[in-house]
Structure formats: structure tokens, C-alpha cells
XYZ file of C-alpha atoms in Angstrom:
722
model
C -62.183 75.814 -103.053
C -63.986 74.210 -100.743
C -64.756 70.534 -99.943
C -67.864 69.016 -98.743
C -67.150 68.561 -95.732
C -69.350 64.794 -96.257
C -67.145 63.248 -98.204
C -63.738 64.294 -96.472
C -61.441 61.368 -95.985
C -60.872 60.454 -91.982
C -57.192 62.395 -92.630
C -58.831 65.573 -93.077
C -61.778 65.533 -90.305
C -60.743 68.271 -87.319
C -59.231 70.591 -90.907
C -60.238 74.318 -90.524
C -62.143 75.591 -93.043
C -59.292 77.830 -94.579
C -56.243 75.059 -93.298
C -58.825 73.048 -95.613
C -58.971 75.671 -98.747
C -55.015 75.459 -98.208
C -55.063 71.316 -98.479
C -57.262 71.809 -101.371
C -56.088 74.307 -103.756
C -54.623 73.088 -107.264
C -53.989 74.999 -110.528
C -51.976 78.862 -109.716
C -50.028 79.135 -107.398
C -50.355 79.679 -103.703
C -49.049 81.304 -101.080
C -49.540 80.537 -97.048
C -50.352 83.263 -94.918
C -49.552 81.183 -92.074
C -49.621 83.517 -88.380
C -48.242 82.543 -85.320
C -49.708 78.943 -83.963
C -51.699 78.312 -86.727
C -52.106 74.748 -87.346
C -48.565 75.478 -90.704
C -46.592 72.419 -90.547
C -49.794 70.246 -89.944
C -51.340 72.373 -93.501
C -48.503 71.275 -95.339
C -47.978 67.796 -94.432
C -51.582 67.253 -94.501
C -50.921 68.324 -98.705
C -48.219 66.443 -99.558
C -50.602 63.399 -98.641
C -53.730 65.096 -100.158
C -51.654 65.864 -103.299
C -50.051 61.760 -103.448
C -53.359 60.424 -102.632
C -55.907 61.609 -103.791
C -54.467 63.478 -106.780
C -52.732 61.330 -107.687
C -49.250 62.156 -108.035
C -46.244 59.896 -107.590
C -44.025 60.812 -104.841
C -41.572 60.988 -106.734
C -42.574 64.827 -108.344
C -43.013 66.405 -105.210
C -40.629 68.847 -104.161
C -40.739 69.938 -100.393
C -37.909 71.565 -98.757
C -37.446 73.790 -95.263
C -34.895 75.088 -93.787
C -33.145 72.779 -90.869
C -33.009 69.308 -90.964
C -35.316 68.495 -87.931
C -37.879 70.472 -89.394
C -37.134 68.670 -92.854
C -37.067 65.243 -90.443
C -40.605 66.677 -89.366
C -42.204 66.773 -92.171
C -41.642 63.855 -93.465
C -41.696 61.742 -90.033
C -45.780 63.673 -90.016
C -46.343 63.026 -93.581
C -45.390 59.664 -93.987
C -47.946 58.841 -90.962
C -50.574 59.581 -93.337
C -49.806 58.569 -96.610
C -46.718 55.718 -96.166
C -45.731 56.467 -99.586
C -44.434 59.577 -98.828
C -41.574 58.751 -97.898
C -39.991 58.281 -101.839
C -40.869 61.910 -101.564
C -38.295 64.660 -101.402
C -38.707 65.500 -98.427
C -35.305 67.769 -97.145
C -33.288 71.125 -96.482
C -32.337 73.166 -99.191
C -28.651 72.482 -98.336
C -29.058 68.950 -98.561
C -31.796 69.379 -102.533
C -28.463 70.939 -103.370
C -26.011 68.052 -102.717
C -28.206 66.223 -104.420
C -29.228 68.295 -107.741
C -24.940 68.071 -107.563
C -24.245 64.431 -107.601
C -26.808 63.802 -110.163
C -25.741 66.171 -112.354
C -21.512 65.985 -110.858
C -20.557 66.331 -115.107
C -22.079 69.214 -115.644
C -21.367 70.538 -112.625
C -17.486 70.116 -113.064
C -17.275 68.175 -110.326
C -17.109 64.159 -108.970
C -20.042 62.195 -107.241
C -18.370 62.216 -104.715
C -17.627 65.930 -103.984
C -16.785 67.334 -100.520
C -19.029 69.941 -98.790
C -16.867 72.456 -96.962
C -17.619 74.072 -94.011
C -16.622 77.790 -92.844
C -13.965 75.962 -90.933
C -12.135 74.691 -94.055
C -13.781 77.602 -96.468
C -11.150 79.791 -94.256
C -8.438 77.351 -94.743
C -9.084 78.225 -97.951
C -9.052 81.413 -98.056
C -5.047 81.804 -96.903
C -4.053 79.625 -99.262
C -5.493 81.483 -101.773
C -4.380 84.471 -99.752
C -1.527 83.233 -98.280
C -0.623 87.293 -96.972
C -3.885 86.613 -94.485
C -3.932 86.164 -90.443
C -6.633 82.872 -89.576
C -8.573 85.837 -87.914
C -8.842 88.360 -91.346
C -8.937 85.455 -93.779
C -11.818 84.185 -91.961
C -14.070 87.492 -92.982
C -12.984 87.115 -96.462
C -14.598 84.084 -96.638
C -17.782 85.546 -94.226
C -18.093 88.365 -96.866
C -17.634 85.352 -100.028
C -19.827 83.336 -98.412
C -22.913 86.170 -98.174
C -21.731 87.097 -101.913
C -23.183 83.214 -102.584
C -26.416 84.144 -100.446
C -26.979 87.224 -102.107
C -26.809 85.379 -105.788
C -24.130 87.657 -106.238
C -20.665 85.373 -108.607
C -17.439 86.872 -108.775
C -18.183 88.906 -111.879
C -21.401 90.116 -110.638
C -21.603 94.095 -112.076
C -23.378 94.573 -108.549
C -20.654 93.180 -105.923
C -18.523 95.876 -105.834
C -21.477 98.246 -104.259
C -22.857 95.346 -102.325
C -19.201 95.062 -100.937
C -17.753 98.176 -100.837
C -15.867 98.263 -97.592
C -14.269 94.930 -98.395
C -11.009 95.177 -99.757
C -9.979 94.422 -103.563
C -13.416 91.850 -103.021
C -13.589 90.615 -106.565
C -10.045 89.803 -107.355
C -9.913 87.656 -103.356
C -13.625 86.452 -104.308
C -12.589 85.243 -108.018
C -9.503 83.390 -106.678
C -11.221 81.835 -103.949
C -13.523 80.609 -106.327
C -10.770 79.302 -108.560
C -8.696 77.237 -106.098
C -12.421 75.728 -104.597
C -12.549 74.653 -108.428
C -9.104 72.919 -108.744
C -9.949 71.175 -105.232
C -13.204 69.283 -106.426
C -15.201 70.254 -103.873
C -18.170 72.943 -103.004
C -18.683 74.694 -100.009
C -22.540 75.429 -98.500
C -23.198 78.774 -101.257
C -22.131 75.923 -103.680
C -25.059 73.677 -102.729
C -27.509 76.352 -103.879
C -26.091 78.266 -106.745
C -24.274 76.048 -109.181
C -28.192 73.671 -108.664
C -29.323 77.175 -109.892
C -26.721 78.395 -112.650
C -26.880 75.441 -114.444
C -30.798 74.999 -114.274
C -30.679 78.550 -115.736
C -28.458 77.551 -117.766
C -28.864 74.475 -119.544
C -31.654 73.365 -120.728
C -31.435 69.308 -121.737
C -31.397 69.648 -117.625
C -33.860 71.601 -116.772
C -36.311 70.190 -118.741
C -35.915 66.846 -117.437
C -36.023 68.498 -113.862
C -39.317 70.618 -114.780
C -40.654 66.551 -116.078
C -39.571 65.457 -112.968
C -41.055 67.635 -109.918
C -44.534 68.878 -110.881
C -44.700 69.837 -107.384
C -42.330 72.129 -105.241
C -43.363 73.483 -101.351
C -41.498 75.058 -99.566
C -42.074 75.549 -95.337
C -40.590 78.328 -93.831
C -40.645 80.907 -96.831
C -40.086 84.183 -94.971
C -36.345 82.662 -94.215
C -35.330 82.248 -97.492
C -31.869 84.091 -99.150
C -32.030 85.626 -102.479
C -30.328 82.867 -103.876
C -32.554 80.099 -102.572
C -35.389 82.618 -104.160
C -33.577 82.314 -107.428
C -33.060 78.513 -107.097
C -37.099 78.123 -106.162
C -37.380 80.234 -109.508
C -35.004 78.430 -111.459
C -37.528 75.088 -110.457
C -40.327 75.358 -111.092
C -41.108 74.842 -115.003
C -44.308 76.010 -116.705
C -46.302 73.298 -114.904
C -45.374 73.232 -111.955
C -47.906 74.219 -108.821
C -45.871 76.287 -106.440
C -46.875 76.179 -102.881
C -44.820 78.337 -100.403
C -45.535 78.803 -96.780
C -44.571 82.138 -94.503
C -45.516 84.678 -92.515
C -43.794 87.982 -93.078
C -44.028 88.902 -89.609
C -41.796 85.972 -88.484
C -39.203 86.659 -90.797
C -36.910 88.046 -88.402
C -33.096 86.082 -89.518
C -32.132 89.193 -92.043
C -28.703 89.196 -89.887
C -28.427 85.839 -91.460
C -29.433 86.738 -95.080
C -32.972 85.917 -94.774
C -34.829 88.677 -97.559
C -38.696 89.706 -96.019
C -39.214 90.410 -99.836
C -38.777 87.452 -101.221
C -42.326 86.806 -99.156
C -43.487 90.288 -100.085
C -43.243 89.464 -103.807
C -44.045 86.633 -104.586
C -47.544 87.285 -106.667
C -45.222 89.709 -108.689
C -42.921 86.921 -110.157
C -46.411 84.247 -109.839
C -48.636 85.217 -111.412
C -51.963 85.023 -110.721
C -50.940 83.321 -106.806
C -53.931 82.561 -104.316
C -53.257 83.600 -101.149
C -54.860 81.995 -98.373
C -54.676 83.480 -94.521
C -54.709 80.638 -91.498
C -55.478 83.737 -88.758
C -56.742 80.891 -86.188
C -54.215 80.906 -83.789
C -54.589 77.504 -81.275
C -52.030 78.665 -79.269
C -53.071 81.627 -77.045
C -55.402 83.935 -75.404
C -57.064 87.223 -77.708
C -56.127 89.287 -75.068
C -51.611 88.070 -76.066
C -52.190 88.116 -79.695
C -53.545 91.987 -79.302
C -50.742 93.261 -77.271
C -48.343 91.097 -79.712
C -50.559 92.483 -83.270
C -50.370 96.390 -81.582
C -46.839 95.868 -82.261
C -46.288 94.377 -85.844
C -48.939 95.999 -87.365
C -46.510 99.374 -86.663
C -44.701 97.854 -89.598
C -45.461 99.115 -93.604
C -43.282 96.193 -95.067
C -45.904 93.776 -94.522
C -49.417 91.788 -95.754
C -51.427 92.047 -93.680
C -53.521 89.817 -91.220
C -55.072 89.532 -87.451
C -54.573 86.021 -85.495
C -58.269 85.236 -83.813
C -58.003 83.186 -81.011
C -59.481 80.194 -81.209
C -59.036 79.665 -76.784
C -61.676 81.672 -74.828
C -60.652 83.961 -71.369
C -56.922 84.408 -70.513
C -55.814 87.737 -68.417
C -53.859 90.369 -70.035
C -50.214 90.899 -70.303
C -48.470 92.057 -67.591
C -45.906 94.729 -67.912
C -43.173 95.198 -64.638
C -41.622 99.144 -64.277
C -38.479 98.143 -62.336
C -35.581 99.758 -61.040
C -32.454 97.796 -62.021
C -31.631 94.440 -63.351
C -31.666 92.677 -59.366
C -34.841 93.549 -59.189
C -35.848 92.510 -62.676
C -34.527 88.874 -61.293
C -36.412 88.851 -58.288
C -39.315 89.829 -59.981
C -38.570 86.834 -62.260
C -38.432 84.993 -59.612
C -41.526 85.931 -57.873
C -43.417 85.026 -60.741
C -42.138 81.593 -61.481
C -43.049 81.118 -57.391
C -46.625 81.954 -58.444
C -46.529 79.588 -61.179
C -45.705 76.549 -58.669
C -47.963 77.611 -56.207
C -50.518 77.130 -58.910
C -49.685 74.220 -59.885
C -47.837 73.988 -63.007
C -43.239 73.310 -63.303
C -40.426 75.372 -63.605
C -40.136 74.153 -67.158
C -43.804 75.522 -67.612
C -41.819 79.589 -67.677
C -39.267 80.999 -70.254
C -37.928 83.604 -69.608
C -36.557 85.486 -72.979
C -33.991 87.946 -73.538
C -32.569 90.099 -77.036
C -28.913 89.211 -76.330
C -27.314 86.186 -74.574
C -25.321 88.329 -72.605
C -28.272 88.891 -70.144
C -28.571 85.817 -68.817
C -25.379 86.083 -66.656
C -27.940 87.282 -64.137
C -30.359 84.935 -64.020
C -27.917 81.902 -63.992
C -26.349 83.352 -61.196
C -29.227 84.669 -59.300
C -31.421 81.096 -59.914
C -28.768 78.727 -58.541
C -28.804 79.827 -54.343
C -32.412 80.249 -55.612
C -32.878 76.979 -55.730
C -34.715 78.100 -58.800
C -33.168 75.331 -62.188
C -32.388 76.747 -65.265
C -31.771 75.077 -68.960
C -29.903 78.014 -71.449
C -31.423 77.023 -75.247
C -29.084 77.337 -77.676
C -25.798 79.554 -76.160
C -23.190 77.442 -73.440
C -23.549 78.494 -70.197
C -22.480 82.440 -69.112
C -18.981 81.345 -67.809
C -18.567 78.085 -70.206
C -18.553 81.059 -73.081
C -15.167 81.258 -74.888
C -14.666 84.285 -75.137
C -15.207 84.592 -71.481
C -13.372 82.032 -70.241
C -10.775 83.731 -72.110
C -10.901 86.945 -69.472
C -11.181 85.115 -67.249
C -7.576 83.430 -67.940
C -6.221 86.474 -67.958
C -7.967 87.658 -64.285
C -6.572 83.905 -62.955
C -2.933 84.608 -64.152
C -2.552 88.323 -63.029
C -3.644 86.808 -59.641
C -1.833 83.309 -59.419
C 1.367 83.729 -62.059
C 1.580 79.627 -61.254
C -1.673 79.187 -62.998
C -0.316 76.692 -66.044
C -3.928 76.532 -67.608
C -4.515 79.859 -67.917
C -1.346 80.620 -69.475
C -1.566 78.414 -71.865
C -5.424 79.770 -72.416
C -3.831 83.028 -72.889
C -0.941 83.338 -73.951
C -1.177 83.359 -78.299
C -5.200 84.951 -78.163
C -4.853 86.813 -80.123
C -1.423 84.797 -81.897
C 1.521 85.715 -80.715
C 3.891 83.943 -82.526
C 4.699 81.783 -80.329
C 4.441 78.179 -81.489
C 3.993 74.740 -79.214
C 7.547 74.171 -79.015
C 8.208 77.579 -77.375
C 4.937 77.603 -75.079
C 6.940 74.683 -73.881
C 9.774 76.092 -73.429
C 8.177 78.290 -71.251
C 6.637 76.069 -69.300
C 9.959 74.199 -68.594
C 11.967 77.327 -67.691
C 9.181 77.721 -65.008
C 8.148 74.652 -63.477
C 11.948 74.594 -63.444
C 12.341 77.514 -60.719
C 9.957 78.787 -58.718
C 6.544 77.870 -61.268
C 6.265 81.624 -62.444
C 5.073 81.125 -66.111
C 5.313 85.456 -66.326
C 9.107 85.886 -65.167
C 9.301 83.334 -67.272
C 7.911 85.294 -70.067
C 10.133 88.122 -68.774
C 13.413 86.290 -69.433
C 12.550 83.716 -71.888
C 14.919 84.164 -74.752
C 12.850 82.403 -77.848
C 13.938 82.033 -81.618
C 11.708 84.685 -83.787
C 11.855 88.285 -83.317
C 7.811 87.701 -83.632
C 7.215 85.372 -81.117
C 10.181 87.355 -78.818
C 8.499 91.003 -79.801
C 4.659 89.012 -79.376
C 6.500 87.801 -75.555
C 7.248 90.977 -75.044
C 4.288 92.493 -75.556
C 2.569 90.098 -73.214
C 4.373 90.467 -70.605
C 4.496 94.261 -69.999
C -0.021 94.240 -70.180
C 0.174 91.347 -67.709
C 2.802 92.949 -65.690
C 0.747 96.391 -66.012
C -2.552 94.328 -65.327
C -0.671 92.570 -61.547
C 0.229 96.743 -61.271
C -3.545 97.599 -61.214
C -4.147 95.575 -58.338
C -3.996 96.803 -54.857
C -1.963 94.926 -52.290
C -3.528 90.997 -51.280
C -4.998 91.186 -48.083
C -3.809 91.015 -44.911
C -3.244 88.423 -43.181
C -6.700 87.109 -41.562
C -9.270 89.271 -43.617
C -11.493 86.813 -44.617
C -13.430 86.466 -47.895
C -17.349 88.787 -46.400
C -14.844 91.322 -45.451
C -14.289 92.412 -48.803
C -17.051 95.037 -49.623
C -18.513 96.055 -51.889
C -16.757 99.064 -53.991
C -18.179 102.358 -53.307
C -18.106 103.634 -57.212
C -17.180 102.058 -60.686
C -13.994 103.522 -60.587
C -12.793 101.278 -57.041
C -14.246 97.960 -58.618
C -12.715 95.305 -60.663
C -15.038 96.543 -64.360
C -12.140 99.369 -65.015
C -8.975 97.415 -64.727
C -11.221 94.330 -66.913
C -12.221 96.672 -69.586
C -8.871 97.678 -69.338
C -7.287 93.968 -70.164
C -9.250 93.132 -72.491
C -8.531 96.252 -74.872
C -4.553 96.126 -73.833
C -4.032 92.713 -74.866
C -6.299 92.708 -77.901
C -9.198 90.158 -76.999
C -11.615 92.803 -77.334
C -10.214 92.883 -80.597
C -10.172 89.107 -81.631
C -13.965 88.689 -80.210
C -15.280 91.600 -82.063
C -13.682 90.234 -85.561
C -15.383 86.904 -84.396
C -19.082 88.890 -84.183
C -18.168 90.862 -87.629
C -17.984 86.453 -89.358
C -20.777 84.276 -86.943
C -23.148 87.728 -86.349
C -23.054 86.499 -82.545
C -22.340 88.450 -79.815
C -18.810 88.094 -77.794
C -18.451 91.519 -77.149
C -21.480 91.878 -75.506
C -20.517 89.335 -73.021
C -16.827 90.591 -72.526
C -19.542 93.892 -71.512
C -21.767 91.934 -69.204
C -18.522 90.074 -67.517
C -17.395 93.755 -66.411
C -21.173 93.892 -65.092
C -20.390 90.618 -62.862
C -16.970 92.652 -62.295
C -18.130 95.686 -60.880
C -19.554 94.211 -57.008
C -16.146 93.915 -56.219
C -13.085 95.696 -55.719
C -9.908 96.353 -57.563
C -7.289 94.969 -55.576
C -5.653 91.307 -55.586
C -7.820 90.443 -52.471
C -11.016 91.081 -54.587
C -9.827 89.665 -57.646
C -9.449 86.181 -55.723
C -13.135 86.534 -54.076
C -14.713 87.687 -57.802
C -12.135 84.731 -59.306
C -13.898 82.107 -56.681
C -17.611 83.598 -57.138
C -17.485 82.754 -61.192
C -16.558 78.778 -59.590
C -18.711 78.754 -57.329
C -21.429 79.796 -59.682
C -20.177 77.411 -62.442
C -20.446 74.751 -59.802
C -23.890 75.171 -58.436
C -24.915 75.407 -62.331
C -23.114 72.687 -63.683
C -24.517 70.206 -60.144
C -28.354 70.672 -61.724
C -29.607 68.388 -64.154
C -33.183 68.499 -63.211
C -35.185 68.011 -66.612
C -37.504 70.861 -64.531
C -36.099 73.956 -65.381
C -36.937 77.242 -66.092
C -36.382 78.052 -69.940
C -33.495 80.968 -70.499
C -33.682 81.721 -74.157
C -32.859 84.859 -76.967
C -35.660 85.994 -79.113
C -34.096 84.478 -81.445
C -34.201 80.750 -80.686
C -37.677 80.924 -79.333
C -39.311 80.486 -82.893
C -41.100 77.433 -83.119
C -41.303 76.992 -79.569
C -44.743 77.776 -76.460
C -44.217 77.971 -73.071
C -47.640 78.609 -71.185
C -45.351 81.126 -69.437
C -42.954 83.619 -71.191
C -41.008 86.391 -69.348
C -39.632 89.195 -72.313
C -37.116 91.044 -70.444
C -34.746 93.472 -71.381
C -37.000 95.826 -73.104
C -35.491 99.247 -73.039
C -34.748 101.660 -75.503
C -31.116 100.820 -76.776
C -31.129 97.169 -75.658
C -34.712 96.277 -77.272
C -34.583 98.249 -80.296
C -31.306 99.247 -79.912
C -31.464 103.353 -81.097
C -29.254 102.903 -84.459
C -31.618 100.392 -85.978
C -33.708 102.360 -88.307
C -35.934 101.251 -91.401
C -35.860 97.831 -92.711
C -33.566 96.689 -88.866
C -36.585 98.070 -87.034
C -39.118 96.430 -88.628
C -37.829 93.285 -88.425
C -36.849 94.054 -84.348
C -40.400 94.499 -83.789
C -41.563 91.284 -86.205
C -38.563 89.244 -83.566
C -40.840 91.083 -80.391
C -43.957 89.866 -82.559
C -42.383 86.596 -82.273
C -41.814 86.582 -78.624
C -45.172 87.952 -77.267
C -46.446 84.851 -79.413
C -44.676 82.383 -77.849
C -46.580 82.349 -74.263
C -50.374 80.658 -74.043
C -51.025 81.654 -70.865
C -49.208 84.281 -69.615
C -47.037 87.206 -70.943
C -45.010 89.002 -68.825
C -42.842 91.961 -70.563
C -40.624 93.973 -67.777
C -39.043 97.275 -68.444
C -35.734 98.347 -66.380
C -35.222 102.223 -65.968
C -31.373 101.256 -65.204
C -29.037 98.803 -65.599
C -25.467 98.285 -65.747
C -24.084 98.327 -69.023
C -19.842 97.903 -68.705
C -20.117 98.281 -65.482
C -21.827 101.123 -64.975
C -25.161 102.056 -63.749
C -26.833 103.757 -67.021
C -30.648 104.551 -66.631
C -32.770 103.805 -70.093
C -36.203 105.037 -71.494
C -38.876 101.793 -72.307
C -38.194 100.361 -75.298
C -40.195 102.147 -77.469
C -42.141 98.907 -78.815
C -44.136 99.488 -75.529
C -45.026 103.464 -76.689
C -47.466 101.447 -79.619
C -48.976 98.357 -77.154
C -52.553 100.618 -75.960
C -52.191 101.434 -72.208
C -55.241 99.020 -71.974
C -54.243 95.980 -73.478
C -51.449 96.119 -69.981
C -51.556 95.311 -66.820
C -48.599 97.716 -65.280
C -47.119 96.519 -61.931
C -44.410 98.388 -60.075
C -45.248 102.405 -61.024
C -46.292 104.888 -63.673
C -44.440 103.894 -67.249
C -43.128 107.401 -68.704
C -43.178 107.528 -72.300
C -42.222 110.693 -72.619
C -39.105 110.494 -74.703
C -40.240 107.511 -77.028
C -44.155 109.086 -77.779
C -40.997 112.195 -78.291
C -40.343 110.781 -82.067
C -43.298 110.938 -83.295
C -43.526 111.169 -87.069
C -39.830 111.167 -87.153
C -38.347 107.662 -88.392
C -35.330 106.627 -90.799
C -35.561 107.333 -94.210
C -38.164 110.304 -93.944
C -37.110 113.347 -96.116
C -36.799 117.233 -94.071
C -35.857 120.673 -95.229
C -33.570 122.665 -92.777
C -33.648 126.606 -93.676
C -29.474 126.366 -93.566
C -29.036 122.858 -94.891
C -31.675 122.293 -97.264
C -33.392 118.878 -97.925
C -31.740 115.979 -96.602
C -33.574 112.694 -94.746
C -32.695 111.182 -91.612
C -30.879 108.441 -90.217
C -31.367 107.647 -86.783
C -34.190 108.751 -84.754
C -33.736 108.018 -80.631
C -35.150 109.396 -77.364
C -33.008 112.331 -75.830
C -34.632 112.391 -71.507
C -35.605 115.900 -71.581
C -34.146 117.102 -74.827
C -37.064 114.565 -76.149
C -35.804 112.861 -79.591
C -32.572 113.255 -81.224
C -32.068 113.281 -85.206
C -29.659 112.481 -87.561
C -29.934 113.440 -90.842
C -27.910 113.106 -94.542
C -27.984 116.621 -96.147
C -28.539 116.453 -100.307
C -24.770 118.605 -99.499
C -22.792 115.403 -97.857
C -23.095 116.728 -94.171
C -24.258 114.431 -91.522
C -26.248 116.416 -88.588
C -28.099 115.911 -85.489
C -31.342 117.972 -84.143
C -33.303 117.984 -81.120
C -36.472 119.080 -83.299
C -38.187 120.283 -79.808
C -35.587 123.288 -80.065
C -35.863 123.714 -82.955
C -38.267 125.257 -86.025
C -35.431 125.217 -88.588
C -36.247 121.739 -89.824
C -39.775 120.553 -90.911
C -40.975 117.274 -92.303
C -41.258 117.077 -95.563
C -44.939 115.392 -96.806
C -45.596 113.493 -99.528
């Protein structure tokens, strides 16, 4: 219901009609669909103050939750600036609220009020105590699975547990044993901060009624990021007389890999009857030309509620798509864009370069310092400072110099080879007492345990084999400038490094870490191979490569300027904005990956939408026809997302874009029902471009067989239309 403008208190001035309607809404539950750049934070903080000042709600009766401490602090600060008594409202993160609730209902939870909260590392330690036959990486994987089960609202005795975790051996028993140990400590893990309050509210009528009487208003910010367990908690908190308001954007749900469930927002009005829906579609950030491109991509998603952003700012140039030969051209193109912005009077910090994976930062980290372009790496360590990269470099450093004690200490027991601190000190002492050669000392050492002896022998074999793969050192008098780039991958350091990380166990070790944390460590190892491809597989080449790494590291560390270009993954840009955005790596197989179909593909479309809507004034997209992968030059077709943008909405630089490979995908998409004359009925499980062959379709048939086809060459495979 609209408020008359003449009666508006001053703090409501400046709200547009939709924002004002959302602030003033009361009665039934409310879903505020807040598009990118539409002022949602202003709406939710103003609404909190409005309910207190104009509608007489006690601050203590209002609960507002979000997902990060930073967002909760901003919510509190902005609400209190309007109405100081908002300080008494419960404005928290989900997990902070869970801890607050459990300390006040500790007896019902079977806890002491002074319980501790276990982090991921603590949970891993407890898993090892419960399952003492597991290595630490195995325990970390199991702890990660338990955390995911809690995010899904699944307890050890839940009937759906085994279906959800079919790939985890004896998961129900392991989960139950972990819970028994955790309860015995009297402490909780992060999953408990959501699950335990939910169970208490669902099963204890006295506490439930008391909680419902306390909280008359429950607001949730960034609702599209909520998981199943958080949704259950919201439903348990909402009493019959509670006013529930959630704010979010289904088109910006990009954290499925962390457990976020987009269906929470898509199905909100089914769970909370008579829900009002208010769409905030006025965008105050970007020009319409940018919004049109972002909208053209995300509207291809089937799982969305639908809205259309309209820019309040007039004018603006079309986004530019640069068609480039390779990633060297990509970095050079980005440098030219930066230079052009500086000539317009902008600063370095006005420009952000976005990419899908952290590994893609390396090309810019290497290229920018010599060009005098300062950069700021957001949300990640600089490439050469990342754990997995330093591990791989330590292997190479020890192969280059067997007296490198720092490299030896870093890599000797990663992954674990059973070599304890005492044994390590004996090894180093033995080396220092002779000529300092740590590899020789390792080869001849006599350690106490069989495991340590076997581990050390295996390490010694790997390192000697690695040294043997390198040619002789450079001739006397040869300088680094005389070390030429290899003529092919086979003659470069790339395959040597690939062999080393595989044989040493580093690749498997960091792949395990990726599975646990959803990180990109193996991708960073792949990118390091790309860097190594520039150097020959010789002792001189290795020395020159390691020297170049150190110089790159020193140059990037020396630049502490506050005015710097931002290097950032697309995921980390959520909530940020920049005058100029360059979204790089728009190749099929990289963004999106070929195996991303169905809901995964839709989430990647939303990620692209988020990336593009960070741009205020100018948006650039880059596509490379070829890109290095593990030191090999690979041909890549354009991203299928580029084929979803009407050509007239883009300016193209660098040549014509050949979209035939991705356009051939047409109606072929994951989930489509098909019939084959020889194999019967089935459904598509993967679709990927296939160069001159058009498209490759992988089908799982009702018989259980999985086969792939090139539809342009066979007429036997047909799509079944409903």
C-alpha cells in the first residue's frame, strides 16, 4: 500500500515507489526480489527502522539475519543511523544467532552455556579420534561430508542420508560416531549452530512458544544464499503471528558449491501462503546497454522468478567483445584498456579484471609489474604465494640445489611419509656434517620406523629421477639471456613438472584438498605448468625459471600502491562495483566447463550475470581462440554464453566470432528426453561443442548404457517433445 508523499518522514525521502512499498508492507509474508544495483540494503535497513519508529515494534522483537559479519555490521550501522534503538534489535549472521539461541537454551540442547565452537580443523581432529584408522586427509574429507549433511538438514538416522552420500563408505556409522564424540565434548560445530536450534524449536513446545512470542518480525537478507538447514530454521522461527520478510535475487544465487539452495527463494511463496512479491527492478549502478547483455544471458535460465532491470542512468556505450589469439594477447589487450582509462582521467582502481578461477590470475601477475601496472589481488594469495604452488616450486628448487634446506623441509613430508621431527633433524644434521647434500643424506639415512624408511626411500627415488630428467647445467660463461624458449612442450619444463607433482603425491594431496574445501589448488598446479612451458627442460632452464619466479614475486610485493587494478574471481565480486569491468576467459570448457549442465549450467549463467552487473560504466569481455592448458596449447570454441547474447548488443574487436560450434548445441541440453532406433529411450546427461562435428551429446539410456553421439552425423537419435 503506497504512502502519500506529503506524509513521509524525512528518512523515507528518496525511496522510489517500489522501495517505499517494500518498506511499508505489512501483514502477510513478503518476498522482495531485489535486482543487482537496486538498493536492497537501503530497503531492508530502512524497513527495520520503519517498523520501530512508525509501527511501534519493540526493537527486541525484530530478528534480522544475513550471511557475513561484514554484512551484519553494515545492516546494524545503517539501521541505527536512522533509528538509534535499532541497536537493541537482533541483527546477526545465521550462525551468530544460532550461538545466541543455544547459550540461552543450553540445558535443552544438552550443553553448558560456555560451550566452544569447533572449526573445520577441530572437526577433522575429532573425526580422526573417532575413526583412528583414517589419515588426516581422509578425516578432513569425512568431516567435510558431515558438514554438508548438516547443511542439508540430515542427521545420522535420517532415511535419506545414504542416498545423498552414496559415495561415502559407511557414512551413517561414521557420522553417528562423530556425533557421539562431539556430544561427549560438550561443544558444537558450525553445522550444530543451525541444526540444534531447529531441532529444539521443532520438538520443544515451551521454548518454541517463548521464541515465537519474542520474535514478531523475522527478516532475512541475501535469501538466495540460504541452504536447506537455514530454511528449516527460518520456518521453525516463524510463529503464526510472525511477519516474515526475505530479500534476495534468484538471478544472483551463485554459491551452490557451498550448499546454497536456489529453490528456497523460488519456492518461498509455496511455503509461506499469501506471500506478497515486490520487485526492485530500477538499477542505479549500470547503463542499460550493460544490463541488456546481462539480461539476455540470465533469462535463458528456466529456474527463475523473472524480472527486468531498468537503468536509471542514461547513455553509455555498448559492451565490447574482444576476440583474441591467446592469453598473451589477452593480457596485452587488458593493459591497453587500462592505459585508455588512465588517459580519460580514471585511476587504476577504477578497473577490475574478472576471471572464473584463481589460477587465471597468474598471467596478469606476471605481465603487469614490468608494464608498471599496480594490481590488487582480492580474495586470494598472490599466485606464487599459494600453498600448492610453493610446494611444487620446492620440489623443483630441491632438484636444482640439493642443499636447499628450506625446500627440503617443506616437501620431505608432504604428503606424509611418516618422517617425524626427530628424524628430520637427524637428516639435516647428517647433511650439514658432510657437504650439505640433503638428497644424498636422505638416500643413506637409517631411520627407526619401517614407515619412515619406506617413505624416505620413495622420496629419494622420485627426487633422483627428477634430477635425471633435466639435462646438464649450462656451459661455463653461458648467460640467462642465452637460454632460449623450448620449441615444443615436450622439450619444456612443463611435462617435467607434471611428472613431479604426480609422482611425489602432491597432485593427489591437493586434489583431496579441493574435494574438501571446494578450492582450486589443482587448477593452480595446472597453471604453474603453463608458466614452466616457457623454459627448457635443462638444469639451466630450471634455474632460470626459479629465478624468474623470484623476480616476479619480488616485483609484485614491492608495489604497495593503494591505487591499483583489481584482480578478482567472479564469485568474489558479489556485492562490489567498478566503473570498468573486464570479464576474461570466455571460452567453452573454461566458462562454463563442458560438464556443467542442468542446474550447474544455470548457476554459471547467474555467475556471468553477477560479473557483468558489477560494471557501472564500461564492460569488456575477452575470448581467446587458444589457451595454454598444462603447458599445451589448446583450441577453444567461444563460451556458449556468448551465443546467447544478440550480436547487435555488442561491439566486436579483433575479428569475427565463430559461434557455429556452440550454436549447434541448439535444443540439445542436459535432461532432454531422447529416443534412439537401436538403444531405445534415454535422457541427455552432457552436451559439449565438438568443432567441425557441431556438438557431442552424451546419453544415458534406460538400459543403463551411456553412449555419446554426434547428431549432425546420425539421424537415429531424436528429441522427444512433450
